[in-house]
JSON list of C-alpha atoms in Angstrom, two decimals:
[
{"chain": "A", "resi": 12, "resn": "UNK", "atom": "CA", "xyz": [-6.07, 6.09, -6.03]},
{"chain": "A", "resi": 13, "resn": "UNK", "atom": "CA", "xyz": [-3.72, 8.79, -7.23]},
{"chain": "A", "resi": 14, "resn": "UNK", "atom": "CA", "xyz": [-1.13, 8.00, -9.90]},
{"chain": "A", "resi": 15, "resn": "UNK", "atom": "CA", "xyz": [2.43, 7.47, -8.78]},
{"chain": "A", "resi": 16, "resn": "UNK", "atom": "CA", "xyz": [4.61, 10.53, -9.39]},
{"chain": "A", "resi": 17, "resn": "UNK", "atom": "CA", "xyz": [7.27, 10.43, -12.10]},
{"chain": "A", "resi": 18, "resn": "UNK", "atom": "CA", "xyz": [9.25, 13.28, -13.68]},
{"chain": "A", "resi": 19, "resn": "UNK", "atom": "CA", "xyz": [7.68, 14.35, -16.95]},
{"chain": "A", "resi": 20, "resn": "UNK", "atom": "CA", "xyz": [10.95, 14.10, -18.83]},
{"chain": "A", "resi": 21, "resn": "UNK", "atom": "CA", "xyz": [14.55, 12.98, -18.43]},
{"chain": "A", "resi": 22, "resn": "UNK", "atom": "CA", "xyz": [17.31, 13.33, -20.98]},
{"chain": "A", "resi": 23, "resn": "UNK", "atom": "CA", "xyz": [20.86, 12.16, -21.43]},
{"chain": "A", "resi": 24, "resn": "UNK", "atom": "CA", "xyz": [23.61, 11.74, -23.99]},
{"chain": "A", "resi": 25, "resn": "UNK", "atom": "CA", "xyz": [24.52, 8.41, -25.54]},
{"chain": "A", "resi": 26, "resn": "UNK", "atom": "CA", "xyz": [26.59, 6.33, -23.15]},
{"chain": "A", "resi": 27, "resn": "UNK", "atom": "CA", "xyz": [25.45, 8.18, -20.07]},
{"chain": "A", "resi": 28, "resn": "UNK", "atom": "CA", "xyz": [23.31, 6.79, -17.26]},
{"chain": "A", "resi": 29, "resn": "UNK", "atom": "CA", "xyz": [19.95, 8.22, -16.28]},
{"chain": "A", "resi": 30, "resn": "UNK", "atom": "CA", "xyz": [17.59, 7.48, -13.41]},
{"chain": "A", "resi": 31, "resn": "UNK", "atom": "CA", "xyz": [13.81, 7.83, -13.37]},
{"chain": "A", "resi": 32, "resn": "UNK", "atom": "CA", "xyz": [12.03, 8.06, -10.04]},
{"chain": "A", "resi": 33, "resn": "UNK", "atom": "CA", "xyz": [8.57, 6.79, -9.15]},
{"chain": "A", "resi": 34, "resn": "UNK", "atom": "CA", "xyz": [7.16, 8.10, -5.89]},
{"chain": "A", "resi": 35, "resn": "UNK", "atom": "CA", "xyz": [4.15, 6.70, -4.12]},
{"chain": "A", "resi": 36, "resn": "UNK", "atom": "CA", "xyz": [3.12, 6.07, -0.56]},
{"chain": "A", "resi": 37, "resn": "UNK", "atom": "CA", "xyz": [3.41, 3.39, 2.09]},
{"chain": "A", "resi": 38, "resn": "UNK", "atom": "CA", "xyz": [0.13, 2.00, 0.72]},
{"chain": "A", "resi": 39, "resn": "UNK", "atom": "CA", "xyz": [1.65, 1.15, -2.63]},
{"chain": "A", "resi": 40, "resn": "UNK", "atom": "CA", "xyz": [5.34, 1.48, -3.59]},
{"chain": "A", "resi": 41, "resn": "UNK", "atom": "CA", "xyz": [6.58, 1.60, -0.01]},
{"chain": "A", "resi": 42, "resn": "UNK", "atom": "CA", "xyz": [4.52, -1.30, 1.21]},
{"chain": "A", "resi": 43, "resn": "UNK", "atom": "CA", "xyz": [5.23, -3.96, -1.41]},
{"chain": "A", "resi": 44, "resn": "UNK", "atom": "CA", "xyz": [8.01, -5.51, -3.45]},
{"chain": "A", "resi": 45, "resn": "UNK", "atom": "CA", "xyz": [5.85, -5.54, -6.56]},
{"chain": "A", "resi": 46, "resn": "UNK", "atom": "CA", "xyz": [6.91, -2.54, -8.60]},
{"chain": "A", "resi": 47, "resn": "UNK", "atom": "CA", "xyz": [7.22, -2.91, -12.36]},
{"chain": "A", "resi": 48, "resn": "UNK", "atom": "CA", "xyz": [8.58, -0.71, -15.11]},
{"chain": "A", "resi": 49, "resn": "UNK", "atom": "CA", "xyz": [7.42, -0.54, -18.73]},
{"chain": "A", "resi": 50, "resn": "UNK", "atom": "CA", "xyz": [8.99, 0.90, -21.84]},
{"chain": "A", "resi": 51, "resn": "UNK", "atom": "CA", "xyz": [6.62, 2.26, -24.49]},
{"chain": "A", "resi": 52, "resn": "UNK", "atom": "CA", "xyz": [7.66, 3.43, -27.93]},
{"chain": "A", "resi": 53, "resn": "UNK", "atom": "CA", "xyz": [5.27, 5.72, -29.87]},
{"chain": "A", "resi": 54, "resn": "UNK", "atom": "CA", "xyz": [2.27, 3.85, -31.23]},
{"chain": "A", "resi": 55, "resn": "UNK", "atom": "CA", "xyz": [3.28, 0.62, -29.53]},
{"chain": "A", "resi": 56, "resn": "UNK", "atom": "CA", "xyz": [2.04, -1.36, -26.56]},
{"chain": "A", "resi": 57, "resn": "UNK", "atom": "CA", "xyz": [4.07, -1.15, -23.35]},
{"chain": "A", "resi": 58, "resn": "UNK", "atom": "CA", "xyz": [6.84, -3.69, -22.77]},
{"chain": "A", "resi": 59, "resn": "UNK", "atom": "CA", "xyz": [7.73, -5.05, -19.33]},
{"chain": "A", "resi": 60, "resn": "UNK", "atom": "CA", "xyz": [11.39, -4.34, -18.52]},
{"chain": "A", "resi": 61, "resn": "UNK", "atom": "CA", "xyz": [11.52, -4.67, -14.71]},
{"chain": "A", "resi": 62, "resn": "UNK", "atom": "CA", "xyz": [9.24, -6.52, -12.29]},
{"chain": "A", "resi": 63, "resn": "UNK", "atom": "CA", "xyz": [9.29, -7.11, -8.54]},
{"chain": "A", "resi": 64, "resn": "UNK", "atom": "CA", "xyz": [11.44, -3.97, -8.13]},
{"chain": "A", "resi": 65, "resn": "UNK", "atom": "CA", "xyz": [14.71, -5.44, -9.44]},
{"chain": "A", "resi": 66, "resn": "UNK", "atom": "CA", "xyz": [14.04, -8.43, -11.71]},
{"chain": "A", "resi": 67, "resn": "UNK", "atom": "CA", "xyz": [14.41, -8.37, -15.49]},
{"chain": "A", "resi": 68, "resn": "UNK", "atom": "CA", "xyz": [12.36, -10.58, -17.82]},
{"chain": "A", "resi": 69, "resn": "UNK", "atom": "CA", "xyz": [14.30, -12.83, -20.12]},
{"chain": "A", "resi": 70, "resn": "UNK", "atom": "CA", "xyz": [15.65, -10.93, -23.10]},
{"chain": "A", "resi": 71, "resn": "UNK", "atom": "CA", "xyz": [15.68, -7.49, -21.49]},
{"chain": "A", "resi": 72, "resn": "UNK", "atom": "CA", "xyz": [19.05, -5.76, -21.59]},
{"chain": "A", "resi": 73, "resn": "UNK", "atom": "CA", "xyz": [21.03, -5.65, -18.34]},
{"chain": "A", "resi": 74, "resn": "UNK", "atom": "CA", "xyz": [21.46, -1.93, -18.98]},
{"chain": "A", "resi": 75, "resn": "UNK", "atom": "CA", "xyz": [18.08, -1.60, -17.28]},
{"chain": "A", "resi": 76, "resn": "UNK", "atom": "CA", "xyz": [18.05, -1.94, -13.49]},
{"chain": "A", "resi": 77, "resn": "UNK", "atom": "CA", "xyz": [15.57, -1.21, -10.74]},
{"chain": "A", "resi": 78, "resn": "UNK", "atom": "CA", "xyz": [15.72, -0.32, -7.07]},
{"chain": "A", "resi": 79, "resn": "UNK", "atom": "CA", "xyz": [13.56, 0.99, -4.27]},
{"chain": "A", "resi": 80, "resn": "UNK", "atom": "CA", "xyz": [14.05, 3.06, -1.16]},
{"chain": "A", "resi": 81, "resn": "UNK", "atom": "CA", "xyz": [11.11, 3.82, 1.06]},
{"chain": "A", "resi": 82, "resn": "UNK", "atom": "CA", "xyz": [8.19, 5.08, -1.01]},
{"chain": "A", "resi": 83, "resn": "UNK", "atom": "CA", "xyz": [10.29, 5.74, -4.12]},
{"chain": "A", "resi": 84, "resn": "UNK", "atom": "CA", "xyz": [11.26, 3.23, -6.78]},
{"chain": "A", "resi": 85, "resn": "UNK", "atom": "CA", "xyz": [13.85, 4.02, -9.43]},
{"chain": "A", "resi": 86, "resn": "UNK", "atom": "CA", "xyz": [14.75, 2.81, -12.90]},
{"chain": "A", "resi": 87, "resn": "UNK", "atom": "CA", "xyz": [18.30, 3.31, -14.09]},
{"chain": "A", "resi": 88, "resn": "UNK", "atom": "CA", "xyz": [19.30, 3.04, -17.73]},
{"chain": "A", "resi": 89, "resn": "UNK", "atom": "CA", "xyz": [23.05, 2.62, -18.16]},
{"chain": "A", "resi": 90, "resn": "UNK", "atom": "CA", "xyz": [24.96, 3.19, -21.37]},
{"chain": "A", "resi": 91, "resn": "UNK", "atom": "CA", "xyz": [22.08, 5.15, -22.88]},
{"chain": "A", "resi": 92, "resn": "UNK", "atom": "CA", "xyz": [21.36, 4.30, -26.51]},
{"chain": "A", "resi": 93, "resn": "UNK", "atom": "CA", "xyz": [19.24, 5.96, -29.18]},
{"chain": "A", "resi": 94, "resn": "UNK", "atom": "CA", "xyz": [16.78, 3.05, -29.04]},
{"chain": "A", "resi": 95, "resn": "UNK", "atom": "CA", "xyz": [16.10, 3.82, -25.37]},
{"chain": "A", "resi": 96, "resn": "UNK", "atom": "CA", "xyz": [14.22, 6.98, -26.37]},
{"chain": "A", "resi": 97, "resn": "UNK", "atom": "CA", "xyz": [10.68, 6.16, -25.28]},
{"chain": "A", "resi": 98, "resn": "UNK", "atom": "CA", "xyz": [8.12, 6.68, -22.54]},
{"chain": "A", "resi": 99, "resn": "UNK", "atom": "CA", "xyz": [8.64, 4.82, -19.28]},
{"chain": "A", "resi": 100, "resn": "UNK", "atom": "CA", "xyz": [5.92, 3.91, -16.81]},
{"chain": "A", "resi": 101, "resn": "UNK", "atom": "CA", "xyz": [6.14, 2.47, -13.31]},
{"chain": "A", "resi": 102, "resn": "UNK", "atom": "CA", "xyz": [3.37, 0.43, -11.68]},
{"chain": "A", "resi": 103, "resn": "UNK", "atom": "CA", "xyz": [2.67, -0.95, -8.24]},
{"chain": "A", "resi": 104, "resn": "UNK", "atom": "CA", "xyz": [0.12, -3.00, -6.42]},
{"chain": "A", "resi": 105, "resn": "UNK", "atom": "CA", "xyz": [-1.74, -1.27, -3.60]},
{"chain": "A", "resi": 106, "resn": "UNK", "atom": "CA", "xyz": [-3.19, -2.04, -0.19]},
{"chain": "A", "resi": 107, "resn": "UNK", "atom": "CA", "xyz": [-6.68, -1.81, -1.69]},
{"chain": "A", "resi": 108, "resn": "UNK", "atom": "CA", "xyz": [-6.10, -4.78, -4.02]},
{"chain": "A", "resi": 109, "resn": "UNK", "atom": "CA", "xyz": [-5.79, -2.53, -7.04]},
{"chain": "A", "resi": 110, "resn": "UNK", "atom": "CA", "xyz": [-2.95, -1.55, -9.30]},
{"chain": "A", "resi": 111, "resn": "UNK", "atom": "CA", "xyz": [-1.66, 1.93, -9.96]},
{"chain": "A", "resi": 112, "resn": "UNK", "atom": "CA", "xyz": [0.56, 3.30, -12.70]},
{"chain": "A", "resi": 113, "resn": "UNK", "atom": "CA", "xyz": [2.88, 6.27, -12.63]},
{"chain": "A", "resi": 114, "resn": "UNK", "atom": "CA", "xyz": [2.39, 9.52, -14.53]},
{"chain": "A", "resi": 115, "resn": "UNK", "atom": "CA", "xyz": [4.95, 8.46, -17.14]},
{"chain": "A", "resi": 116, "resn": "UNK", "atom": "CA", "xyz": [8.36, 9.82, -18.12]},
{"chain": "A", "resi": 117, "resn": "UNK", "atom": "CA", "xyz": [9.58, 10.73, -21.58]},
{"chain": "A", "resi": 118, "resn": "UNK", "atom": "CA", "xyz": [13.23, 9.84, -22.07]},
{"chain": "A", "resi": 119, "resn": "UNK", "atom": "CA", "xyz": [15.11, 11.80, -24.69]},
{"chain": "A", "resi": 120, "resn": "UNK", "atom": "CA", "xyz": [18.53, 10.78, -25.99]},
{"chain": "A", "resi": 121, "resn": "UNK", "atom": "CA", "xyz": [20.38, 13.94, -26.88]},
{"chain": "B", "resi": 15, "resn": "UNK", "atom": "CA", "xyz": [3.68, -17.29, -30.67]},
{"chain": "B", "resi": 16, "resn": "UNK", "atom": "CA", "xyz": [1.71, -15.35, -28.10]},
{"chain": "B", "resi": 17, "resn": "UNK", "atom": "CA", "xyz": [-1.12, -13.28, -29.55]},
{"chain": "B", "resi": 18, "resn": "UNK", "atom": "CA", "xyz": [-3.73, -11.02, -27.97]},
{"chain": "B", "resi": 19, "resn": "UNK", "atom": "CA", "xyz": [-6.14, -9.75, -30.60]},
{"chain": "B", "resi": 20, "resn": "UNK", "atom": "CA", "xyz": [-8.51, -7.05, -29.47]},
{"chain": "B", "resi": 21, "resn": "UNK", "atom": "CA", "xyz": [-11.82, -6.01, -30.99]},
{"chain": "B", "resi": 22, "resn": "UNK", "atom": "CA", "xyz": [-14.88, -3.97, -30.13]},
{"chain": "B", "resi": 23, "resn": "UNK", "atom": "CA", "xyz": [-13.71, -0.37, -29.89]},
{"chain": "B", "resi": 24, "resn": "UNK", "atom": "CA", "xyz": [-15.42, 2.56, -31.56]},
{"chain": "B", "resi": 25, "resn": "UNK", "atom": "CA", "xyz": [-17.36, 5.78, -31.20]},
{"chain": "B", "resi": 26, "resn": "UNK", "atom": "CA", "xyz": [-20.19, 5.86, -28.67]},
{"chain": "B", "resi": 27, "resn": "UNK", "atom": "CA", "xyz": [-22.36, 8.62, -27.23]},
{"chain": "B", "resi": 28, "resn": "UNK", "atom": "CA", "xyz": [-22.15, 9.59, -23.57]},
{"chain": "B", "resi": 29, "resn": "UNK", "atom": "CA", "xyz": [-24.27, 7.22, -21.51]},
{"chain": "B", "resi": 30, "resn": "UNK", "atom": "CA", "xyz": [-23.88, 4.48, -24.08]},
{"chain": "B", "resi": 31, "resn": "UNK", "atom": "CA", "xyz": [-22.36, 1.00, -23.85]},
{"chain": "B", "resi": 32, "resn": "UNK", "atom": "CA", "xyz": [-19.60, -0.91, -25.56]},
{"chain": "B", "resi": 33, "resn": "UNK", "atom": "CA", "xyz": [-18.00, -4.34, -25.15]},
{"chain": "B", "resi": 34, "resn": "UNK", "atom": "CA", "xyz": [-14.33, -5.00, -25.74]},
{"chain": "B", "resi": 35, "resn": "UNK", "atom": "CA", "xyz": [-12.94, -8.47, -26.46]},
{"chain": "B", "resi": 36, "resn": "UNK", "atom": "CA", "xyz": [-9.42, -9.83, -26.27]},
{"chain": "B", "resi": 37, "resn": "UNK", "atom": "CA", "xyz": [-8.88, -13.20, -27.94]},
{"chain": "B", "resi": 38, "resn": "UNK", "atom": "CA", "xyz": [-5.65, -14.88, -26.89]},
{"chain": "B", "resi": 39, "resn": "UNK", "atom": "CA", "xyz": [-3.47, -17.74, -28.08]},
{"chain": "B", "resi": 40, "resn": "UNK", "atom": "CA", "xyz": [0.00, -19.13, -27.54]},
{"chain": "B", "resi": 41, "resn": "UNK", "atom": "CA", "xyz": [-0.07, -19.36, -23.73]},
{"chain": "B", "resi": 42, "resn": "UNK", "atom": "CA", "xyz": [-2.10, -21.10, -21.04]},
{"chain": "B", "resi": 43, "resn": "UNK", "atom": "CA", "xyz": [-4.83, -18.49, -20.62]},
{"chain": "B", "resi": 44, "resn": "UNK", "atom": "CA", "xyz": [-6.20, -19.83, -17.33]},
{"chain": "B", "resi": 45, "resn": "UNK", "atom": "CA", "xyz": [-2.75, -19.47, -15.72]},
{"chain": "B", "resi": 46, "resn": "UNK", "atom": "CA", "xyz": [-2.84, -15.72, -16.28]},
{"chain": "B", "resi": 47, "resn": "UNK", "atom": "CA", "xyz": [-4.65, -12.98, -14.42]},
{"chain": "B", "resi": 48, "resn": "UNK", "atom": "CA", "xyz": [-5.89, -10.56, -17.06]},
{"chain": "B", "resi": 49, "resn": "UNK", "atom": "CA", "xyz": [-6.33, -6.82, -16.86]},
{"chain": "B", "resi": 50, "resn": "UNK", "atom": "CA", "xyz": [-7.57, -3.91, -18.89]},
{"chain": "B", "resi": 51, "resn": "UNK", "atom": "CA", "xyz": [-5.30, -0.88, -18.97]},
{"chain": "B", "resi": 52, "resn": "UNK", "atom": "CA", "xyz": [-6.21, 2.34, -20.73]},
{"chain": "B", "resi": 53, "resn": "UNK", "atom": "CA", "xyz": [-4.31, 5.32, -22.04]},
{"chain": "B", "resi": 54, "resn": "UNK", "atom": "CA", "xyz": [-6.02, 8.61, -22.79]},
{"chain": "B", "resi": 55, "resn": "UNK", "atom": "CA", "xyz": [-4.54, 10.54, -25.74]},
{"chain": "B", "resi": 56, "resn": "UNK", "atom": "CA", "xyz": [-1.15, 11.94, -24.77]},
{"chain": "B", "resi": 57, "resn": "UNK", "atom": "CA", "xyz": [-1.47, 10.64, -21.21]},
{"chain": "B", "resi": 58, "resn": "UNK", "atom": "CA", "xyz": [-0.02, 7.89, -19.03]},
{"chain": "B", "resi": 59, "resn": "UNK", "atom": "CA", "xyz": [-1.32, 4.41, -18.41]},
{"chain": "B", "resi": 60, "resn": "UNK", "atom": "CA", "xyz": [-4.29, 3.82, -16.12]},
{"chain": "B", "resi": 61, "resn": "UNK", "atom": "CA", "xyz": [-5.19, 0.40, -14.74]},
{"chain": "B", "resi": 62, "resn": "UNK", "atom": "CA", "xyz": [-8.92, -0.24, -15.15]},
{"chain": "B", "resi": 63, "resn": "UNK", "atom": "CA", "xyz": [-9.80, -3.75, -14.03]},
{"chain": "B", "resi": 64, "resn": "UNK", "atom": "CA", "xyz": [-8.44, -7.24, -13.45]},
{"chain": "B", "resi": 65, "resn": "UNK", "atom": "CA", "xyz": [-9.75, -10.78, -13.21]},
{"chain": "B", "resi": 66, "resn": "UNK", "atom": "CA", "xyz": [-8.11, -13.87, -11.74]},
{"chain": "B", "resi": 67, "resn": "UNK", "atom": "CA", "xyz": [-7.12, -16.81, -13.89]},
{"chain": "B", "resi": 68, "resn": "UNK", "atom": "CA", "xyz": [-10.14, -18.84, -12.82]},
{"chain": "B", "resi": 69, "resn": "UNK", "atom": "CA", "xyz": [-12.46, -15.87, -13.23]},
{"chain": "B", "resi": 70, "resn": "UNK", "atom": "CA", "xyz": [-13.79, -16.05, -9.69]},
{"chain": "B", "resi": 71, "resn": "UNK", "atom": "CA", "xyz": [-12.23, -12.79, -8.48]},
{"chain": "B", "resi": 72, "resn": "UNK", "atom": "CA", "xyz": [-12.48, -9.36, -10.05]},
{"chain": "B", "resi": 73, "resn": "UNK", "atom": "CA", "xyz": [-10.94, -6.00, -9.25]},
{"chain": "B", "resi": 74, "resn": "UNK", "atom": "CA", "xyz": [-11.84, -2.49, -10.40]},
{"chain": "B", "resi": 75, "resn": "UNK", "atom": "CA", "xyz": [-10.45, 1.03, -10.29]},
{"chain": "B", "resi": 76, "resn": "UNK", "atom": "CA", "xyz": [-12.71, 3.46, -8.45]},
{"chain": "B", "resi": 77, "resn": "UNK", "atom": "CA", "xyz": [-13.16, 5.42, -11.69]},
{"chain": "B", "resi": 78, "resn": "UNK", "atom": "CA", "xyz": [-15.04, 2.55, -13.37]},
{"chain": "B", "resi": 79, "resn": "UNK", "atom": "CA", "xyz": [-16.53, 0.59, -10.47]},
{"chain": "B", "resi": 80, "resn": "UNK", "atom": "CA", "xyz": [-20.25, 0.01, -10.97]},
{"chain": "B", "resi": 81, "resn": "UNK", "atom": "CA", "xyz": [-20.08, 0.91, -14.67]},
{"chain": "B", "resi": 82, "resn": "UNK", "atom": "CA", "xyz": [-17.61, -1.61, -16.14]},
{"chain": "B", "resi": 83, "resn": "UNK", "atom": "CA", "xyz": [-17.67, -5.41, -15.84]},
{"chain": "B", "resi": 84, "resn": "UNK", "atom": "CA", "xyz": [-14.70, -7.63, -16.58]},
{"chain": "B", "resi": 85, "resn": "UNK", "atom": "CA", "xyz": [-15.20, -11.29, -17.47]},
{"chain": "B", "resi": 86, "resn": "UNK", "atom": "CA", "xyz": [-13.42, -14.14, -19.20]},
{"chain": "B", "resi": 87, "resn": "UNK", "atom": "CA", "xyz": [-14.27, -17.37, -20.98]},
{"chain": "B", "resi": 88, "resn": "UNK", "atom": "CA", "xyz": [-11.42, -19.80, -20.42]},
{"chain": "B", "resi": 89, "resn": "UNK", "atom": "CA", "xyz": [-12.94, -22.27, -22.90]},
{"chain": "B", "resi": 90, "resn": "UNK", "atom": "CA", "xyz": [-12.50, -19.61, -25.59]},
{"chain": "B", "resi": 91, "resn": "UNK", "atom": "CA", "xyz": [-9.28, -18.07, -24.20]},
{"chain": "B", "resi": 92, "resn": "UNK", "atom": "CA", "xyz": [-11.02, -14.70, -24.37]},
{"chain": "B", "resi": 93, "resn": "UNK", "atom": "CA", "xyz": [-11.25, -11.69, -22.07]},
{"chain": "B", "resi": 94, "resn": "UNK", "atom": "CA", "xyz": [-14.08, -9.15, -22.10]},
{"chain": "B", "resi": 95, "resn": "UNK", "atom": "CA", "xyz": [-14.84, -5.70, -20.79]},
{"chain": "B", "resi": 96, "resn": "UNK", "atom": "CA", "xyz": [-18.45, -4.55, -20.75]},
{"chain": "B", "resi": 97, "resn": "UNK", "atom": "CA", "xyz": [-18.53, -0.77, -20.47]},
{"chain": "B", "resi": 98, "resn": "UNK", "atom": "CA", "xyz": [-21.81, 0.94, -19.52]},
{"chain": "B", "resi": 99, "resn": "UNK", "atom": "CA", "xyz": [-22.73, 4.54, -18.72]},
{"chain": "B", "resi": 100, "resn": "UNK", "atom": "CA", "xyz": [-19.75, 5.74, -20.69]},
{"chain": "B", "resi": 101, "resn": "UNK", "atom": "CA", "xyz": [-18.41, 9.24, -20.09]},
{"chain": "B", "resi": 102, "resn": "UNK", "atom": "CA", "xyz": [-16.20, 11.55, -22.11]},
{"chain": "B", "resi": 103, "resn": "UNK", "atom": "CA", "xyz": [-13.37, 10.87, -19.67]},
{"chain": "B", "resi": 104, "resn": "UNK", "atom": "CA", "xyz": [-13.46, 7.17, -20.62]},
{"chain": "B", "resi": 105, "resn": "UNK", "atom": "CA", "xyz": [-12.08, 8.09, -24.05]},
{"chain": "B", "resi": 106, "resn": "UNK", "atom": "CA", "xyz": [-8.82, 6.19, -24.39]},
{"chain": "B", "resi": 107, "resn": "UNK", "atom": "CA", "xyz": [-6.91, 3.39, -26.05]},
{"chain": "B", "resi": 108, "resn": "UNK", "atom": "CA", "xyz": [-7.77, 0.26, -24.08]},
{"chain": "B", "resi": 109, "resn": "UNK", "atom": "CA", "xyz": [-5.21, -2.54, -23.79]},
{"chain": "B", "resi": 110, "resn": "UNK", "atom": "CA", "xyz": [-5.75, -6.04, -22.51]},
{"chain": "B", "resi": 111, "resn": "UNK", "atom": "CA", "xyz": [-2.76, -7.36, -20.61]},
{"chain": "B", "resi": 112, "resn": "UNK", "atom": "CA", "xyz": [-1.80, -10.64, -18.95]},
{"chain": "B", "resi": 113, "resn": "UNK", "atom": "CA", "xyz": [0.24, -11.34, -15.82]},
{"chain": "B", "resi": 114, "resn": "UNK", "atom": "CA", "xyz": [1.11, -14.76, -14.36]},
{"chain": "B", "resi": 115, "resn": "UNK", "atom": "CA", "xyz": [-1.52, -15.74, -11.79]},
{"chain": "B", "resi": 116, "resn": "UNK", "atom": "CA", "xyz": [-0.25, -15.16, -8.25]},
{"chain": "B", "resi": 117, "resn": "UNK", "atom": "CA", "xyz": [-1.99, -15.11, -4.84]},
{"chain": "B", "resi": 118, "resn": "UNK", "atom": "CA", "xyz": [-2.08, -11.31, -4.99]},
{"chain": "B", "resi": 119, "resn": "UNK", "atom": "CA", "xyz": [-2.67, -8.90, -7.86]},
{"chain": "B", "resi": 120, "resn": "UNK", "atom": "CA", "xyz": [0.66, -7.85, -9.35]},
{"chain": "B", "resi": 121, "resn": "UNK", "atom": "CA", "xyz": [1.56, -5.43, -12.16]},
{"chain": "B", "resi": 122, "resn": "UNK", "atom": "CA", "xyz": [3.74, -7.91, -14.05]},
{"chain": "B", "resi": 123, "resn": "UNK", "atom": "CA", "xyz": [2.16, -7.76, -17.48]},
{"chain": "B", "resi": 124, "resn": "UNK", "atom": "CA", "xyz": [4.12, -10.04, -19.80]},
{"chain": "B", "resi": 125, "resn": "UNK", "atom": "CA", "xyz": [1.61, -9.90, -22.62]},
{"chain": "B", "resi": 126, "resn": "UNK", "atom": "CA", "xyz": [-0.26, -6.99, -24.19]},
{"chain": "B", "resi": 127, "resn": "UNK", "atom": "CA", "xyz": [-2.89, -6.62, -26.88]},
{"chain": "B", "resi": 128, "resn": "UNK", "atom": "CA", "xyz": [-2.63, -4.10, -29.69]},
{"chain": "B", "resi": 129, "resn": "UNK", "atom": "CA", "xyz": [-5.15, -1.72, -28.16]},
{"chain": "B", "resi": 130, "resn": "UNK", "atom": "CA", "xyz": [-8.76, -0.77, -28.94]},
{"chain": "B", "resi": 131, "resn": "UNK", "atom": "CA", "xyz": [-9.71, 2.88, -29.31]},
{"chain": "B", "resi": 132, "resn": "UNK", "atom": "CA", "xyz": [-12.83, 3.97, -27.47]},
{"chain": "B", "resi": 133, "resn": "UNK", "atom": "CA", "xyz": [-14.16, 7.46, -28.16]},
{"chain": "B", "resi": 134, "resn": "UNK", "atom": "CA", "xyz": [-17.04, 8.77, -26.09]},
{"chain": "B", "resi": 135, "resn": "UNK", "atom": "CA", "xyz": [-18.53, 11.82, -27.77]},
{"chain": "B", "resi": 136, "resn": "UNK", "atom": "CA", "xyz": [-21.84, 13.22, -28.94]}
]
């Protein structure tokens, strides 16, 4: 199972919006509504910020939103803040009853 | 307070074995499917294995199938990963992670351990 494809890095200025893509296939992202996104600060465990493509866990800022079109899922961060600087990972279930993560994206706040 | 306390990492020679443990508290352990997720130095996350809340169903990534065994003891609220025939490419920080039990495996990990470092080197 190959990792889902994410851009290595995305950057933006405070207050701007950025979008991170997560591209898979019809056997994972495109075939299911179970795509999650995680935020990971250096030296910390990942934190769930989006699940089931669009849903946010309790306590997660509404500046984070998710969507999906075909085989590509996307995470949008609105009103970018310094604290959003972190690594972001997508994940999906697959047709082989496994899970697969993305390659990870480093977000830099300029 | 939810806690997942990991133990068992360390340095092991290629071909060797290691067992990781993840002791949990603060949530109903048997209601959660548990996974192991690893992260090689400077790399992204890689899902390794999962086990259903009851423990009767297990799942593995191709990269570890036949070498790693996931198990759980719901009476002790503890998850395990037995790692055999270790290779250099297994070197990573291993996290235990929990997702609400659902009919199908889903990547909705609400809870994470602190990570256990496994280094495979001679």
